[in-house]
Amino acid sequence: MSYDSSSDDDKPLAKQNGHVSSPKISKAADRAMENSVSKARPRPPNVSIRNGPVIDDDAMDVDSTPNGAPKRKSRSSIGQQAVNYKDNSDSEDGAPLAKRQKKGTNSESDSDDEPIAKRNRGKLPPSIKETGDSTDDDKPLGTKLAQTKANIEKAAAKEAKAIRANAKKPTPKKAIKDESDDEPLAKTKKRQSNGVASAKKTNGVKKEEESDSDAPIAKKAKKAAPAAKGKAAPAAKGKSAPAKKAKFEKEDTKENSEEDEEEYRWWDAPKKEDDSIKWTTLEHNGVLFPPEYEPLPKNVKLIYDETPVDLHVEAEEVATFFGSMLHSTQNVENPVFQKNFFRDFTDILKKTGGAKDRNGNKVEIKEFAKLDFTKIFEHYKALSEAKKARPAAEKKAEKAVKDKFETPYMFCKWDGRKEKVGNFRVEPPGLFRGRGEHPKTGTVKKRVLPEQVTINIGKEAKVPEPPAGHKWKAVQHDNKATWLAMWQENVNGNYKYVMLAANSTVKGQADFKKFEKARELKKHIDRIRADYTKELKSEVMAERQRATAMYLIDKFALRAGNEKDTDNEAETVGCCSLKYEHVTLREPNTVIFDFLGKDSIRFHNEFTVERQVFKNLKMFKKPPKVDGDDIFDRLTTSQLNKHLSSYMAGLTAKVFRTYNASYTMSKLLQQLDPTKVLSVAEKIKLYNDCNREVAVLCNHKRTVGTSHEQQMEKLGDRIKGLRYQQWRTKMMMLDIDPKLKKKKGAEYFELDPTLDQEWILQHQQFLVEETRTKIQKKFEKDNEKRQADGEKPLPEKELKERLKAATELEAKFKKENKSKKVEAEGKGPTVEKFLAAVDKLNERIRTLELQSADREGNKEVALGTSKINYIDPRLTVAFAARFEVPIEKFFSKTLRDKFNWAIQSVGDDSTWQF
């Protein structure tokens, strides 16, 4: 793209230290920079070679409200160690060795006083050489990844040119004749709906003739494969097809009676002419406010300087915010958290009359260190434990009451359709956590009152009643807005919105538009890449910086980044807002990024880049620039997105992440052979392997979680347990027919070498204890049921009688260990039955081994990030249809609801392509 010299883009932006790049790059400066860089042979470009030490995204800590209810999830951030809330006195000495969790031995503490770039240098994370798949090929993995990326980009360029060439072809005259009024009505061309489905296939998507869309996805009967494929639809195991159909009809009837309406298939509906109008009628019941604060018992007090103090109810509530979360040490031990809490707490004390001792004398609270919240914490901990220990019947009854109370808020009427509301609860008051090193962490989040809430609802609809004695801030009827209610929180001044749920029409349409926009990018990707590659050598600094940023965003999935108010928000950055200290260059072409990214998650990665890109970054960092100066000082995110929109309407930097993930996944899935005979577990691993490659190529990585080794050890123990069970089964065969040892060979009956005697003894003890625990729980459950039915509980004598089974099992194991023989078990034991059992155990072992290999391969890549946010769900649906794998194996119930539009629009069509 040509650069307009009259634009304001060549003007320096206001920078922290006033150090900015020259507006023009002279040929002499270019040559000097070329001569200053290393002449060593560069490594294969466009590859992520090391994923840095960020905290595992999967580690989530749930903040709790004073009453123990989960409030929200927050991701761990930089500088925080995994906190063990378990009491140190709790020992695992009594647990079997095979079941104990492995203790970490190399725990390191990060100092908040050190710069980000200097932290965690004790041990570098695994490099690409250490984490690559083993292969007989001598070619380095980095070279292979670079070649794979290059091949996919070549295919994308070729496809883009073909799409544009086809678009330029004139429409045949025959098409006009086909739409003539003289043609029979049956032959008239049908109008396509939303570009998703039509009577004929469009992009491989077809409209189903007979829809069962009013049934939940998980309950739908799998459609019979077309006769052309030469395969008969298999009947349900153990059931005839008609019986299954009848069952589905019964469930559908029940579902319809609950919902009293059919599912709205918006993907089949005609496209709206005015897309800005979101609804014509809207009815809902407002928001659900948290319960009022329940004061502490008289014997539970906040203690200041060893003196119990009385507080006004408002101040006491704020004290409980801190006291109830003493277990969350990463928060309550944070000096910034303490400082902000203490400031707000003392302000409320001043407004409410302060603190007093038991004699009514005023107590001046001046130092945070003298506050003791232990009694408050113990009170809420006891309440939580008592709540968990309640009988199942009581919990069930309470849940039924709660569900009945919340039901009116859970749904709204949107254009006459019943739609689920996402977050209808107003967040309770508490202490603001924030993510990363947020400057306002610990600040008191005040209780939201109805007077702060604005309701958005249809003009003809009944406005929901506010709580007694209150009124709404405002009621409006904005049909271009998709929120139902809104208020402003006090900590950051952000607006909070009540929106529809993830599986709603509005959210589904937003997802659909996101992926369709990424598909639209296919037409232009070759021109964009060619242009920014050319501009990497531009003489205009603004153009060269823009081209370099586009390269990083396209190749390595960096986010564009937005300007932050660093006084009130954590200083997170993206590509366009990178600072001098965030980028380290290592000859000949390695770039190391280290900064706080989205949600204050540390982004620490090493990439190999094109030689020209490396030279550009070196130029952007040259003196007099120092720490605090911007790398891209002549580029902003808005300027970058404005430039991208010149290629395609609505194109922004974030579309590249979706495009690259979806297009790469599409190409990888096309290379798979569906005719190959594989088990379901093997097919799932095949899909995950493609997903993993997308995650690596698109840089959706994570650091190995602290719990990974423990999880792998548990999985290994499960596999060992099945091998032990298999060995016992084989020994039972010998008990029936000792001659089998000669027929099958002694090797068949040998103990697996991974099972040593110490492990076997520990595993046997575990099996005995597991049997006892199961008997105990079954006994308690039976008594709860009898109590609910008004019957007398079973006596303790019954429990002792049942527990004899565990004692007998223990004695059996001792006998087996001594005699090295295993007596045949079960009713009518036969060799044939045991052979079948051995085969089934083999299948289970194979499945777990595949899971183990899959989990080990996924330890450094975020498959969920790619699959949920960036890979078009229709690709997954098409793969499931093509390889005849249930969609439930790839999408959880929540994701099946979220991507219902993709599941329904693709259906059984295995030919759909991105």
mmCIF file of N, CA and C in Angstrom, residues 750-859:
data_model
loop_
_atom_site.group_PDB
_atom_site.id
_atom_site.type_symbol
_atom_site.label_atom_id
_atom_site.label_comp_id
_atom_site.label_asym_id
_atom_site.label_seq_id
_atom_site.Cartn_x
_atom_site.Cartn_y
_atom_site.Cartn_z
ATOM 1 N N GLU A 750 3.334 -63.864 32.988
ATOM 2 C CA GLU A 750 4.304 -63.139 33.802
ATOM 3 C C GLU A 750 3.768 -61.776 34.239
ATOM 4 N N LEU A 751 4.205 -61.341 35.406
ATOM 5 C CA LEU A 751 3.816 -60.032 35.928
ATOM 6 C C LEU A 751 4.486 -58.933 35.104
ATOM 7 N N ASP A 752 3.734 -57.873 34.832
ATOM 8 C CA ASP A 752 4.299 -56.764 34.060
ATOM 9 C C ASP A 752 5.517 -56.201 34.786
ATOM 10 N N PRO A 753 6.607 -55.960 34.054
ATOM 11 C CA PRO A 753 7.847 -55.478 34.705
ATOM 12 C C PRO A 753 7.697 -54.136 35.412
ATOM 13 N N THR A 754 6.670 -53.343 35.071
ATOM 14 C CA THR A 754 6.486 -52.040 35.738
ATOM 15 C C THR A 754 5.893 -52.196 37.137
ATOM 16 N N LEU A 755 5.432 -53.424 37.479
ATOM 17 C CA LEU A 755 4.789 -53.657 38.778
ATOM 18 C C LEU A 755 5.773 -54.327 39.725
ATOM 19 N N ASP A 756 6.414 -53.554 40.585
ATOM 20 C CA ASP A 756 7.304 -54.155 41.568
ATOM 21 C C ASP A 756 6.519 -54.524 42.815
ATOM 22 N N GLN A 757 7.133 -55.335 43.677
ATOM 23 C CA GLN A 757 6.433 -55.877 44.832
ATOM 24 C C GLN A 757 5.972 -54.784 45.804
ATOM 25 N N GLU A 758 6.805 -53.740 45.983
ATOM 26 C CA GLU A 758 6.420 -52.649 46.890
ATOM 27 C C GLU A 758 5.162 -51.953 46.396
ATOM 28 N N TRP A 759 5.115 -51.692 45.075
ATOM 29 C CA TRP A 759 3.928 -51.032 44.516
ATOM 30 C C TRP A 759 2.699 -51.905 44.682
ATOM 31 N N ILE A 760 2.854 -53.237 44.458
ATOM 32 C CA ILE A 760 1.704 -54.154 44.561
ATOM 33 C C ILE A 760 1.136 -54.131 45.969
ATOM 34 N N LEU A 761 2.008 -54.178 46.977
ATOM 35 C CA LEU A 761 1.531 -54.157 48.367
ATOM 36 C C LEU A 761 0.788 -52.865 48.666
ATOM 37 N N GLN A 762 1.332 -51.737 48.203
ATOM 38 C CA GLN A 762 0.664 -50.454 48.420
ATOM 39 C C GLN A 762 -0.672 -50.400 47.688
ATOM 40 N N HIS A 763 -0.714 -50.931 46.471
ATOM 41 C CA HIS A 763 -1.948 -50.922 45.681
ATOM 42 C C HIS A 763 -3.012 -51.817 46.316
ATOM 43 N N GLN A 764 -2.596 -52.958 46.836
ATOM 44 C CA GLN A 764 -3.543 -53.848 47.515
ATOM 45 C C GLN A 764 -4.151 -53.158 48.730
ATOM 46 N N GLN A 765 -3.300 -52.456 49.485
ATOM 47 C CA GLN A 765 -3.800 -51.714 50.646
ATOM 48 C C GLN A 765 -4.769 -50.627 50.217
ATOM 49 N N PHE A 766 -4.442 -49.980 49.101
ATOM 50 C CA PHE A 766 -5.347 -48.959 48.568
ATOM 51 C C PHE A 766 -6.698 -49.559 48.196
ATOM 52 N N LEU A 767 -6.697 -50.731 47.542
ATOM 53 C CA LEU A 767 -7.947 -51.380 47.138
ATOM 54 C C LEU A 767 -8.794 -51.753 48.350
ATOM 55 N N VAL A 768 -8.131 -52.197 49.412
ATOM 56 C CA VAL A 768 -8.848 -52.542 50.648
ATOM 57 C C VAL A 768 -9.489 -51.292 51.252
ATOM 58 N N GLU A 769 -8.697 -50.212 51.360
ATOM 59 C CA GLU A 769 -9.228 -48.962 51.919
ATOM 60 C C GLU A 769 -10.338 -48.390 51.041
ATOM 61 N N GLU A 770 -10.188 -48.514 49.733
ATOM 62 C CA GLU A 770 -11.212 -48.033 48.810
ATOM 63 C C GLU A 770 -12.520 -48.791 49.007
ATOM 64 N N THR A 771 -12.405 -50.103 49.230
ATOM 65 C CA THR A 771 -13.603 -50.925 49.486
ATOM 66 C C THR A 771 -14.290 -50.480 50.770
ATOM 67 N N ARG A 772 -13.494 -50.241 51.805
ATOM 68 C CA ARG A 772 -14.061 -49.767 53.084
ATOM 69 C C ARG A 772 -14.792 -48.442 52.902
ATOM 70 N N THR A 773 -14.155 -47.523 52.190
ATOM 71 C CA THR A 773 -14.747 -46.194 51.985
ATOM 72 C C THR A 773 -16.065 -46.299 51.223
ATOM 73 N N LYS A 774 -16.083 -47.125 50.194
ATOM 74 C CA LYS A 774 -17.316 -47.304 49.401
ATOM 75 C C LYS A 774 -18.448 -47.877 50.254
ATOM 76 N N ILE A 775 -18.100 -48.856 51.092
ATOM 77 C CA ILE A 775 -19.115 -49.467 51.968
ATOM 78 C C ILE A 775 -19.653 -48.430 52.952
ATOM 79 N N GLN A 776 -18.742 -47.636 53.516
ATOM 80 C CA GLN A 776 -19.136 -46.603 54.482
ATOM 81 C C GLN A 776 -20.069 -45.579 53.836
ATOM 82 N N LYS A 777 -19.704 -45.109 52.644
ATOM 83 C CA LYS A 777 -20.528 -44.114 51.955
ATOM 84 C C LYS A 777 -21.886 -44.681 51.558
ATOM 85 N N LYS A 778 -21.893 -45.942 51.114
ATOM 86 C CA LYS A 778 -23.160 -46.581 50.731
ATOM 87 C C LYS A 778 -24.075 -46.726 51.935
ATOM 88 N N PHE A 779 -23.479 -47.057 53.076
ATOM 89 C CA PHE A 779 -24.244 -47.199 54.317
ATOM 90 C C PHE A 779 -24.875 -45.862 54.714
ATOM 91 N N GLU A 780 -24.071 -44.783 54.641
ATOM 92 C CA GLU A 780 -24.584 -43.451 54.992
ATOM 93 C C GLU A 780 -25.682 -43.011 54.028
ATOM 94 N N LYS A 781 -25.495 -43.301 52.746
ATOM 95 C CA LYS A 781 -26.498 -42.928 51.747
ATOM 96 C C LYS A 781 -27.802 -43.682 51.971
ATOM 97 N N ASP A 782 -27.680 -44.969 52.300
ATOM 98 C CA ASP A 782 -28.880 -45.766 52.573
ATOM 99 C C ASP A 782 -29.643 -45.211 53.773
ATOM 100 N N ASN A 783 -28.923 -44.796 54.798
ATOM 101 C CA ASN A 783 -29.571 -44.245 55.997
ATOM 102 C C ASN A 783 -30.232 -42.901 55.705
ATOM 103 N N GLU A 784 -29.585 -42.085 54.869
ATOM 104 C CA GLU A 784 -30.193 -40.802 54.490
ATOM 105 C C GLU A 784 -31.504 -41.023 53.751
ATOM 106 N N LYS A 785 -31.512 -42.022 52.884
ATOM 107 C CA LYS A 785 -32.722 -42.339 52.123
ATOM 108 C C LYS A 785 -33.825 -42.863 53.056
ATOM 109 N N ARG A 786 -33.443 -43.723 53.991
ATOM 110 C CA ARG A 786 -34.428 -44.258 54.943
ATOM 111 C C ARG A 786 -34.993 -43.139 55.819
ATOM 112 N N GLN A 787 -34.114 -42.221 56.212
ATOM 113 C CA GLN A 787 -34.561 -41.096 57.038
ATOM 114 C C GLN A 787 -35.531 -40.214 56.257
ATOM 115 N N ALA A 788 -35.235 -39.979 54.984
ATOM 116 C CA ALA A 788 -36.122 -39.170 54.141
ATOM 117 C C ALA A 788 -37.468 -39.856 53.941
ATOM 118 N N ASP A 789 -37.463 -41.194 53.932
ATOM 119 C CA ASP A 789 -38.704 -41.959 53.744
ATOM 120 C C ASP A 789 -39.430 -42.232 55.062
ATOM 121 N N GLY A 790 -38.878 -41.704 56.182
ATOM 122 C CA GLY A 790 -39.525 -41.884 57.487
ATOM 123 C C GLY A 790 -39.264 -43.234 58.118
ATOM 124 N N GLU A 791 -38.235 -43.939 57.657
ATOM 125 C CA GLU A 791 -37.902 -45.259 58.207
ATOM 126 C C GLU A 791 -36.759 -45.147 59.221
ATOM 127 N N LYS A 792 -36.607 -46.200 60.039
ATOM 128 C CA LYS A 792 -35.541 -46.221 61.036
ATOM 129 C C LYS A 792 -34.201 -46.422 60.350
ATOM 130 N N PRO A 793 -33.160 -45.751 60.834
ATOM 131 C CA PRO A 793 -31.833 -45.951 60.224
ATOM 132 C C PRO A 793 -31.300 -47.351 60.499
ATOM 133 N N LEU A 794 -30.430 -47.818 59.625
ATOM 134 C CA LEU A 794 -29.822 -49.135 59.799
ATOM 135 C C LEU A 794 -28.891 -49.125 61.009
ATOM 136 N N PRO A 795 -28.824 -50.208 61.773
ATOM 137 C CA PRO A 795 -27.949 -50.234 62.963
ATOM 138 C C PRO A 795 -26.477 -50.339 62.572
ATOM 139 N N GLU A 796 -25.605 -49.985 63.517
ATOM 140 C CA GLU A 796 -24.153 -50.062 63.288
ATOM 141 C C GLU A 796 -23.720 -51.499 63.023
ATOM 142 N N LYS A 797 -24.514 -52.469 63.554
ATOM 143 C CA LYS A 797 -24.201 -53.883 63.337
ATOM 144 C C LYS A 797 -24.217 -54.224 61.850
ATOM 145 N N GLU A 798 -25.133 -53.577 61.118
ATOM 146 C CA GLU A 798 -25.228 -53.794 59.665
ATOM 147 C C GLU A 798 -23.965 -53.293 58.961
ATOM 148 N N LEU A 799 -23.451 -52.153 59.422
ATOM 149 C CA LEU A 799 -22.224 -51.605 58.819
ATOM 150 C C LEU A 799 -21.045 -52.537 59.058
ATOM 151 N N LYS A 800 -20.938 -53.062 60.314
ATOM 152 C CA LYS A 800 -19.845 -53.981 60.625
ATOM 153 C C LYS A 800 -19.921 -55.235 59.763
ATOM 154 N N GLU A 801 -21.128 -55.675 59.512
ATOM 155 C CA GLU A 801 -21.326 -56.869 58.681
ATOM 156 C C GLU A 801 -20.863 -56.599 57.241
ATOM 157 N N ARG A 802 -21.207 -55.422 56.753
ATOM 158 C CA ARG A 802 -20.810 -55.066 55.390
ATOM 159 C C ARG A 802 -19.294 -54.895 55.263
ATOM 160 N N LEU A 803 -18.679 -54.348 56.322
ATOM 161 C CA LEU A 803 -17.239 -54.092 56.281
ATOM 162 C C LEU A 803 -16.405 -55.368 56.286
ATOM 163 N N LYS A 804 -17.040 -56.500 56.559
ATOM 164 C CA LYS A 804 -16.320 -57.773 56.525
ATOM 165 C C LYS A 804 -15.758 -58.053 55.134
ATOM 166 N N ALA A 805 -16.429 -57.512 54.102
ATOM 167 C CA ALA A 805 -15.979 -57.720 52.716
ATOM 168 C C ALA A 805 -14.577 -57.153 52.520
ATOM 169 N N ALA A 806 -14.291 -56.000 53.148
ATOM 170 C CA ALA A 806 -12.967 -55.395 53.044
ATOM 171 C C ALA A 806 -11.924 -56.231 53.784
ATOM 172 N N THR A 807 -12.316 -56.754 54.944
ATOM 173 C CA THR A 807 -11.398 -57.603 55.716
ATOM 174 C C THR A 807 -11.077 -58.886 54.953
ATOM 175 N N GLU A 808 -12.109 -59.456 54.312
ATOM 176 C CA GLU A 808 -11.906 -60.679 53.524
ATOM 177 C C GLU A 808 -10.990 -60.417 52.324
ATOM 178 N N LEU A 809 -11.146 -59.250 51.706
ATOM 179 C CA LEU A 809 -10.290 -58.895 50.570
ATOM 180 C C LEU A 809 -8.830 -58.777 51.009
ATOM 181 N N GLU A 810 -8.628 -58.184 52.188
ATOM 182 C CA GLU A 810 -7.275 -58.037 52.725
ATOM 183 C C GLU A 810 -6.643 -59.399 52.972
ATOM 184 N N ALA A 811 -7.448 -60.319 53.543
ATOM 185 C CA ALA A 811 -6.944 -61.675 53.811
ATOM 186 C C ALA A 811 -6.637 -62.404 52.505
ATOM 187 N N LYS A 812 -7.456 -62.182 51.493
ATOM 188 C CA LYS A 812 -7.249 -62.826 50.188
ATOM 189 C C LYS A 812 -5.925 -62.377 49.574
ATOM 190 N N PHE A 813 -5.639 -61.071 49.645
ATOM 191 C CA PHE A 813 -4.383 -60.553 49.092
ATOM 192 C C PHE A 813 -3.174 -61.149 49.812
ATOM 193 N N LYS A 814 -3.257 -61.291 51.144
ATOM 194 C CA LYS A 814 -2.157 -61.872 51.908
ATOM 195 C C LYS A 814 -1.895 -63.313 51.475
ATOM 196 N N LYS A 815 -2.977 -64.047 51.260
ATOM 197 C CA LYS A 815 -2.868 -65.438 50.833
ATOM 198 C C LYS A 815 -2.231 -65.532 49.443
ATOM 199 N N GLU A 816 -2.663 -64.636 48.544
ATOM 200 C CA GLU A 816 -2.124 -64.623 47.177
ATOM 201 C C GLU A 816 -0.632 -64.301 47.179
ATOM 202 N N ASN A 817 -0.238 -63.344 48.000
ATOM 203 C CA ASN A 817 1.169 -62.948 48.066
ATOM 204 C C ASN A 817 2.052 -64.094 48.577
ATOM 205 N N LYS A 818 1.477 -64.919 49.448
ATOM 206 C CA LYS A 818 2.231 -66.028 50.029
ATOM 207 C C LYS A 818 2.306 -67.216 49.079
ATOM 208 N N SER A 819 1.161 -67.536 48.452
ATOM 209 C CA SER A 819 1.090 -68.732 47.598
ATOM 210 C C SER A 819 1.457 -68.470 46.147
ATOM 211 N N LYS A 820 1.467 -67.181 45.740
ATOM 212 C CA LYS A 820 1.712 -66.786 44.342
ATOM 213 C C LYS A 820 0.650 -67.360 43.403
ATOM 214 N N LYS A 821 -0.525 -67.655 43.963
ATOM 215 C CA LYS A 821 -1.656 -68.135 43.169
ATOM 216 C C LYS A 821 -2.880 -67.291 43.461
ATOM 217 N N VAL A 822 -3.802 -67.231 42.461
ATOM 218 C CA VAL A 822 -5.029 -66.446 42.614
ATOM 219 C C VAL A 822 -6.219 -67.347 42.329
ATOM 220 N N GLU A 823 -7.120 -67.440 43.295
ATOM 221 C CA GLU A 823 -8.305 -68.278 43.116
ATOM 222 C C GLU A 823 -9.300 -67.585 42.204
ATOM 223 N N ALA A 824 -9.971 -68.384 41.355
ATOM 224 C CA ALA A 824 -10.966 -67.854 40.416
ATOM 225 C C ALA A 824 -12.124 -67.237 41.184
ATOM 226 N N GLU A 825 -12.579 -66.053 40.734
ATOM 227 C CA GLU A 825 -13.660 -65.328 41.391
ATOM 228 C C GLU A 825 -14.871 -65.239 40.465
ATOM 229 N N GLY A 826 -16.005 -64.878 41.052
ATOM 230 C CA GLY A 826 -17.202 -64.633 40.257
ATOM 231 C C GLY A 826 -18.096 -65.863 40.161
ATOM 232 N N LYS A 827 -19.299 -65.635 39.620
ATOM 233 C CA LYS A 827 -20.271 -66.715 39.455
ATOM 234 C C LYS A 827 -19.960 -67.490 38.174
ATOM 235 N N GLY A 828 -19.815 -68.772 38.315
ATOM 236 C CA GLY A 828 -19.556 -69.618 37.151
ATOM 237 C C GLY A 828 -18.337 -69.209 36.368
ATOM 238 N N PRO A 829 -17.180 -69.110 37.025
ATOM 239 C CA PRO A 829 -15.979 -68.667 36.300
ATOM 240 C C PRO A 829 -15.546 -69.678 35.239
ATOM 241 N N THR A 830 -15.214 -69.159 34.063
ATOM 242 C CA THR A 830 -14.710 -69.996 32.973
ATOM 243 C C THR A 830 -13.515 -69.307 32.330
ATOM 244 N N VAL A 831 -12.721 -70.080 31.624
ATOM 245 C CA VAL A 831 -11.563 -69.522 30.930
ATOM 246 C C VAL A 831 -12.009 -68.512 29.881
ATOM 247 N N GLU A 832 -13.126 -68.839 29.191
ATOM 248 C CA GLU A 832 -13.636 -67.943 28.140
ATOM 249 C C GLU A 832 -14.003 -66.579 28.718
ATOM 250 N N LYS A 833 -14.659 -66.580 29.896
ATOM 251 C CA LYS A 833 -15.040 -65.316 30.529
ATOM 252 C C LYS A 833 -13.802 -64.495 30.882
ATOM 253 N N PHE A 834 -12.783 -65.173 31.402
ATOM 254 C CA PHE A 834 -11.570 -64.466 31.792
ATOM 255 C C PHE A 834 -10.804 -63.957 30.572
ATOM 256 N N LEU A 835 -10.814 -64.711 29.482
ATOM 257 C CA LEU A 835 -10.171 -64.242 28.250
ATOM 258 C C LEU A 835 -10.834 -62.965 27.739
ATOM 259 N N ALA A 836 -12.184 -62.951 27.791
ATOM 260 C CA ALA A 836 -12.917 -61.753 27.375
ATOM 261 C C ALA A 836 -12.582 -60.574 28.284
ATOM 262 N N ALA A 837 -12.448 -60.866 29.594
ATOM 263 C CA ALA A 837 -12.106 -59.809 30.552
ATOM 264 C C ALA A 837 -10.702 -59.257 30.276
ATOM 265 N N VAL A 838 -9.764 -60.139 29.923
ATOM 266 C CA VAL A 838 -8.396 -59.706 29.599
ATOM 267 C C VAL A 838 -8.401 -58.790 28.382
ATOM 268 N N ASP A 839 -9.210 -59.139 27.371
ATOM 269 C CA ASP A 839 -9.308 -58.309 26.161
ATOM 270 C C ASP A 839 -9.879 -56.929 26.485
ATOM 271 N N LYS A 840 -10.902 -56.900 27.326
ATOM 272 C CA LYS A 840 -11.499 -55.613 27.710
ATOM 273 C C LYS A 840 -10.501 -54.755 28.479
ATOM 274 N N LEU A 841 -9.745 -55.401 29.351
ATOM 275 C CA LEU A 841 -8.722 -54.660 30.104
ATOM 276 C C LEU A 841 -7.644 -54.128 29.170
ATOM 277 N N ASN A 842 -7.316 -54.893 28.132
ATOM 278 C CA ASN A 842 -6.345 -54.426 27.135
ATOM 279 C C ASN A 842 -6.828 -53.141 26.464
ATOM 280 N N GLU A 843 -8.132 -53.105 26.135
ATOM 281 C CA GLU A 843 -8.713 -51.911 25.504
ATOM 282 C C GLU A 843 -8.649 -50.722 26.450
ATOM 283 N N ARG A 844 -8.971 -50.964 27.719
ATOM 284 C CA ARG A 844 -8.939 -49.871 28.694
ATOM 285 C C ARG A 844 -7.522 -49.355 28.897
ATOM 286 N N ILE A 845 -6.554 -50.274 28.921
ATOM 287 C CA ILE A 845 -5.153 -49.867 29.074
ATOM 288 C C ILE A 845 -4.712 -49.049 27.866
ATOM 289 N N ARG A 846 -5.086 -49.516 26.670
ATOM 290 C CA ARG A 846 -4.716 -48.796 25.444
ATOM 291 C C ARG A 846 -5.323 -47.395 25.440
ATOM 292 N N THR A 847 -6.574 -47.281 25.865
ATOM 293 C CA THR A 847 -7.239 -45.975 25.911
ATOM 294 C C THR A 847 -6.527 -45.034 26.874
ATOM 295 N N LEU A 848 -6.172 -45.546 28.065
ATOM 296 C CA LEU A 848 -5.481 -44.711 29.046
ATOM 297 C C LEU A 848 -4.079 -44.335 28.574
ATOM 298 N N GLU A 849 -3.414 -45.246 27.870
ATOM 299 C CA GLU A 849 -2.086 -44.938 27.336
ATOM 300 C C GLU A 849 -2.165 -43.827 26.289
ATOM 301 N N LEU A 850 -3.226 -43.859 25.471
ATOM 302 C CA LEU A 850 -3.435 -42.783 24.495
ATOM 303 C C LEU A 850 -3.693 -41.460 25.205
ATOM 304 N N GLN A 851 -4.518 -41.507 26.269
ATOM 305 C CA GLN A 851 -4.791 -40.300 27.051
ATOM 306 C C GLN A 851 -3.504 -39.762 27.670
ATOM 307 N N SER A 852 -2.677 -40.680 28.162
ATOM 308 C CA SER A 852 -1.418 -40.275 28.784
ATOM 309 C C SER A 852 -0.498 -39.595 27.772
ATOM 310 N N ALA A 853 -0.381 -40.207 26.588
ATOM 311 C CA ALA A 853 0.459 -39.620 25.540
ATOM 312 C C ALA A 853 -0.097 -38.268 25.096
ATOM 313 N N ASP A 854 -1.427 -38.185 25.016
ATOM 314 C CA ASP A 854 -2.085 -36.946 24.605
ATOM 315 C C ASP A 854 -1.843 -35.847 25.629
ATOM 316 N N ARG A 855 -2.003 -36.197 26.897
ATOM 317 C CA ARG A 855 -1.818 -35.207 27.965
ATOM 318 C C ARG A 855 -0.369 -34.734 28.047
ATOM 319 N N GLU A 856 0.565 -35.674 27.849
ATOM 320 C CA GLU A 856 1.979 -35.307 27.872
ATOM 321 C C GLU A 856 2.302 -34.382 26.705
ATOM 322 N N GLY A 857 1.707 -34.663 25.542
ATOM 323 C CA GLY A 857 1.935 -33.812 24.377
ATOM 324 C C GLY A 857 1.304 -32.445 24.511
ATOM 325 N N ASN A 858 0.246 -32.352 25.344
ATOM 326 C CA ASN A 858 -0.486 -31.089 25.493
ATOM 327 C C ASN A 858 0.027 -30.227 26.638
ATOM 328 N N LYS A 859 1.059 -30.692 27.342
ATOM 329 C CA LYS A 859 1.454 -29.994 28.568
ATOM 330 C C LYS A 859 1.944 -28.569 28.306
#
